[in-house]
Amino acid sequence: MSRRSVNPSRRVADGGLPSVGGLLHPKSRSPPVLTIALVVLGVIILIAYFNSGSGVTVTSREAVSRSEGSCTPEVMQALPYLKKAYGNELHKVLHVGPDSCTVVSNLLKEGKVEAWGVEPYDLEDTDSSCKSLVRKGFVRMADIKFPLPYRQDSFNLVIVSDALDYLTPRYLNKTLPDLARISTDGLVIFAGNPGQQKAKVSELPKFGRPAKLRSSSWWSRYFIQTGLRENEGPLKKFEQAASKNKYKPDCQIFHLSS
């Protein structure tokens, strides 16, 4: 009887896994040093690949956190134009939104402005300056889905940023009238711009839900339904001052009065 040819692959399987050196040069056996060196080189290449991938992810998240989705930095940029728009009305100011400590601290530096802040989320990982403002009662944490602990007409102006975008219409129906209740001269609302911004990646766990970025037409209809109207006088002054200095906000800014 003729002998069946033996499959070389079966011999390999029977004799164990081939060495890296054997694969490279089947007729000669490479020394163990070469095998170890090749394995180490492969590990180094894999580590470098995964590290470079994670580095890109971290950088992109940091960029999103800094530049997209947050309107509170826009408040700081708009303050000079708000002063020109509201003049003496910018006397007793309440800021509602994250990073209230930063906004309040900058307003208090003006000297003539009395400022307070409401942080709708947590106040963890704050610096000593913010903790001092909290201890002194300038900044407090409160759930804006419920009435704020202030009397009617407590403030001349209420500035809101990075807060209403995270509320459903169910809660907006309660929060917006309450904000109007505590203001004598109006509301200034900074809202995200759909198509241009995304919710901050780093803040999604804190907010509990992504932001709902709504169009200006949606907001306009909603303001009318809630009995708010455009505050034309300050709006015109604000736009004139902003245009003169070529300031173009990334966020939508609404000037309202009840």
Short mmCIF file of N, CA and C in Angstrom, two decimals, residues 92-98 100 116-121 140 142-167 171-191 219 222-223 226-228 254 256-258:
data_model
loop_
_atom_site.label_atom_id
_atom_site.label_comp_id
_atom_site.label_asym_id
_atom_site.label_seq_id
_atom_site.Cartn_x
_atom_site.Cartn_y
_atom_site.Cartn_z
N LYS A 92 -27.88 94.72 41.51
CA LYS A 92 -28.05 93.49 42.28
C LYS A 92 -28.30 92.36 41.28
N VAL A 93 -27.28 91.50 41.12
CA VAL A 93 -27.31 90.49 40.07
C VAL A 93 -27.26 89.09 40.67
N LEU A 94 -28.07 88.21 40.10
CA LEU A 94 -28.01 86.79 40.46
C LEU A 94 -27.61 86.00 39.23
N HIS A 95 -26.58 85.19 39.36
CA HIS A 95 -26.20 84.27 38.28
C HIS A 95 -26.66 82.87 38.64
N VAL A 96 -27.29 82.20 37.69
CA VAL A 96 -27.76 80.83 37.89
C VAL A 96 -27.08 79.94 36.85
N GLY A 97 -26.31 78.99 37.33
CA GLY A 97 -25.62 78.08 36.42
C GLY A 97 -24.32 77.59 37.02
N PRO A 98 -23.66 76.64 36.35
CA PRO A 98 -22.39 76.15 36.85
C PRO A 98 -21.31 77.23 36.81
N SER A 100 -20.74 79.39 39.03
CA SER A 100 -21.26 80.65 39.56
C SER A 100 -20.20 81.39 40.37
N TRP A 116 -24.75 87.55 43.54
CA TRP A 116 -24.96 86.25 44.19
C TRP A 116 -25.03 85.18 43.10
N GLY A 117 -24.89 83.94 43.51
CA GLY A 117 -24.92 82.86 42.54
C GLY A 117 -25.66 81.64 43.04
N VAL A 118 -26.29 80.93 42.12
CA VAL A 118 -26.94 79.66 42.42
C VAL A 118 -26.30 78.59 41.53
N GLU A 119 -25.71 77.60 42.17
CA GLU A 119 -25.10 76.47 41.47
C GLU A 119 -26.12 75.34 41.42
N PRO A 120 -26.64 75.00 40.23
CA PRO A 120 -27.69 73.98 40.15
C PRO A 120 -27.19 72.55 40.34
N TYR A 121 -25.88 72.37 40.30
CA TYR A 121 -25.33 71.04 40.36
C TYR A 121 -24.50 70.90 41.63
N ARG A 140 -24.75 79.61 46.53
CA ARG A 140 -25.41 78.49 47.19
C ARG A 140 -25.78 77.44 46.14
N ALA A 142 -28.64 74.90 44.76
CA ALA A 142 -30.10 74.74 44.82
C ALA A 142 -30.59 74.05 43.56
N ASP A 143 -31.62 73.27 43.69
CA ASP A 143 -32.24 72.60 42.55
C ASP A 143 -33.20 73.57 41.89
N ILE A 144 -32.88 74.01 40.68
CA ILE A 144 -33.68 75.05 40.03
C ILE A 144 -35.00 74.52 39.49
N LYS A 145 -35.23 73.23 39.61
CA LYS A 145 -36.53 72.68 39.19
C LYS A 145 -37.63 73.05 40.19
N PHE A 146 -37.19 73.59 41.34
CA PHE A 146 -38.13 74.00 42.39
C PHE A 146 -37.93 75.49 42.68
N PRO A 147 -38.92 76.16 43.28
CA PRO A 147 -38.80 77.60 43.55
C PRO A 147 -37.55 77.94 44.36
N LEU A 148 -36.85 78.98 43.92
CA LEU A 148 -35.64 79.41 44.63
C LEU A 148 -36.02 80.17 45.90
N PRO A 149 -35.19 80.08 46.92
CA PRO A 149 -35.53 80.70 48.23
C PRO A 149 -35.28 82.20 48.26
N TYR A 150 -35.86 82.93 47.32
CA TYR A 150 -35.71 84.38 47.28
C TYR A 150 -37.10 85.03 47.17
N ARG A 151 -37.21 86.21 47.75
CA ARG A 151 -38.47 86.94 47.65
C ARG A 151 -38.65 87.51 46.26
N GLN A 152 -39.86 87.91 45.97
CA GLN A 152 -40.15 88.52 44.68
C GLN A 152 -39.34 89.81 44.52
N ASP A 153 -38.84 90.05 43.31
CA ASP A 153 -38.06 91.24 42.97
C ASP A 153 -36.83 91.39 43.85
N SER A 154 -36.16 90.30 44.15
CA SER A 154 -34.95 90.36 44.98
C SER A 154 -33.75 90.91 44.23
N PHE A 155 -33.77 90.79 42.90
CA PHE A 155 -32.60 91.20 42.11
C PHE A 155 -33.03 92.08 40.95
N ASN A 156 -32.10 92.96 40.54
CA ASN A 156 -32.36 93.76 39.36
C ASN A 156 -32.30 92.91 38.09
N LEU A 157 -31.32 92.02 38.06
CA LEU A 157 -31.09 91.24 36.86
C LEU A 157 -30.72 89.80 37.24
N VAL A 158 -31.27 88.86 36.51
CA VAL A 158 -30.94 87.44 36.69
C VAL A 158 -30.31 86.94 35.39
N ILE A 159 -29.09 86.41 35.52
CA ILE A 159 -28.35 85.88 34.37
C ILE A 159 -28.31 84.35 34.50
N VAL A 160 -28.70 83.67 33.44
CA VAL A 160 -28.77 82.21 33.47
C VAL A 160 -27.90 81.64 32.36
N SER A 161 -27.07 80.66 32.70
CA SER A 161 -26.25 79.99 31.68
C SER A 161 -26.08 78.52 32.02
N ASP A 162 -26.03 77.68 30.98
CA ASP A 162 -25.79 76.24 31.15
C ASP A 162 -26.73 75.59 32.15
N ALA A 163 -27.97 76.03 32.19
CA ALA A 163 -28.93 75.47 33.14
C ALA A 163 -30.22 75.06 32.46
N LEU A 164 -30.82 75.96 31.70
CA LEU A 164 -32.11 75.67 31.08
C LEU A 164 -32.00 74.63 29.97
N ASP A 165 -30.83 74.52 29.36
CA ASP A 165 -30.64 73.52 28.29
C ASP A 165 -30.79 72.09 28.81
N TYR A 166 -30.67 71.92 30.10
CA TYR A 166 -30.74 70.58 30.68
C TYR A 166 -32.10 70.26 31.29
N LEU A 167 -33.05 71.18 31.12
CA LEU A 167 -34.39 70.96 31.66
C LEU A 167 -35.37 70.59 30.56
N TYR A 171 -40.22 70.98 33.43
CA TYR A 171 -39.59 71.76 34.49
C TYR A 171 -39.35 73.21 34.08
N LEU A 172 -39.17 73.43 32.78
CA LEU A 172 -39.04 74.81 32.31
C LEU A 172 -40.28 75.62 32.64
N ASN A 173 -41.44 74.97 32.57
CA ASN A 173 -42.70 75.66 32.87
C ASN A 173 -42.73 76.21 34.29
N LYS A 174 -41.96 75.61 35.19
CA LYS A 174 -41.91 76.07 36.57
C LYS A 174 -40.72 76.98 36.82
N THR A 175 -39.57 76.62 36.22
CA THR A 175 -38.33 77.34 36.52
C THR A 175 -38.30 78.74 35.92
N LEU A 176 -38.70 78.87 34.67
CA LEU A 176 -38.62 80.16 34.00
C LEU A 176 -39.50 81.23 34.67
N PRO A 177 -40.77 80.95 34.98
CA PRO A 177 -41.57 81.95 35.70
C PRO A 177 -40.99 82.29 37.07
N ASP A 178 -40.37 81.32 37.72
CA ASP A 178 -39.79 81.59 39.04
C ASP A 178 -38.59 82.51 38.92
N LEU A 179 -37.79 82.35 37.88
CA LEU A 179 -36.65 83.25 37.66
C LEU A 179 -37.14 84.66 37.35
N ALA A 180 -38.23 84.76 36.59
CA ALA A 180 -38.80 86.08 36.30
C ALA A 180 -39.38 86.71 37.56
N ARG A 181 -39.89 85.90 38.47
CA ARG A 181 -40.50 86.38 39.71
C ARG A 181 -39.50 87.15 40.57
N ILE A 182 -38.25 86.69 40.60
CA ILE A 182 -37.28 87.28 41.52
C ILE A 182 -36.48 88.42 40.87
N SER A 183 -36.83 88.77 39.64
CA SER A 183 -36.10 89.82 38.93
C SER A 183 -37.02 91.02 38.65
N THR A 184 -36.48 92.21 38.86
CA THR A 184 -37.27 93.42 38.59
C THR A 184 -37.08 93.95 37.17
N ASP A 185 -35.85 93.84 36.65
CA ASP A 185 -35.55 94.45 35.36
C ASP A 185 -35.32 93.47 34.23
N GLY A 186 -35.41 92.18 34.51
CA GLY A 186 -35.34 91.23 33.40
C GLY A 186 -34.42 90.06 33.61
N LEU A 187 -34.44 89.20 32.60
CA LEU A 187 -33.61 88.01 32.56
C LEU A 187 -32.68 88.09 31.36
N VAL A 188 -31.47 87.57 31.54
CA VAL A 188 -30.56 87.38 30.41
C VAL A 188 -30.22 85.90 30.38
N ILE A 189 -30.64 85.24 29.32
CA ILE A 189 -30.47 83.78 29.22
C ILE A 189 -29.45 83.45 28.14
N PHE A 190 -28.44 82.69 28.54
CA PHE A 190 -27.44 82.18 27.61
C PHE A 190 -27.78 80.72 27.33
N ALA A 191 -28.11 80.42 26.09
CA ALA A 191 -28.51 79.05 25.72
C ALA A 191 -27.60 78.53 24.61
N TRP A 219 -37.23 78.80 21.26
CA TRP A 219 -37.20 79.61 22.48
C TRP A 219 -38.17 80.78 22.40
N TYR A 222 -41.58 79.66 23.02
CA TYR A 222 -41.73 79.24 24.42
C TYR A 222 -41.83 80.44 25.34
N PHE A 223 -41.02 81.46 25.09
CA PHE A 223 -41.05 82.66 25.93
C PHE A 223 -42.43 83.33 25.85
N THR A 226 -44.93 81.50 27.95
CA THR A 226 -44.75 81.67 29.40
C THR A 226 -44.94 83.11 29.85
N GLY A 227 -45.36 83.98 28.95
CA GLY A 227 -45.64 85.37 29.32
C GLY A 227 -44.44 86.27 29.37
N LEU A 228 -43.33 85.86 28.76
CA LEU A 228 -42.13 86.70 28.72
C LEU A 228 -42.03 87.37 27.35
N PHE A 254 -30.59 85.79 25.12
CA PHE A 254 -31.94 86.34 25.10
C PHE A 254 -32.10 87.34 26.25
N LEU A 256 -34.90 89.29 28.27
CA LEU A 256 -36.33 89.13 28.49
C LEU A 256 -36.83 89.96 29.65
N SER A 257 -38.10 90.26 29.60
CA SER A 257 -38.78 90.93 30.71
C SER A 257 -40.18 90.34 30.83
N SER A 258 -40.73 90.43 32.02
CA SER A 258 -42.07 89.83 32.24
C SER A 258 -43.15 90.90 32.15
#
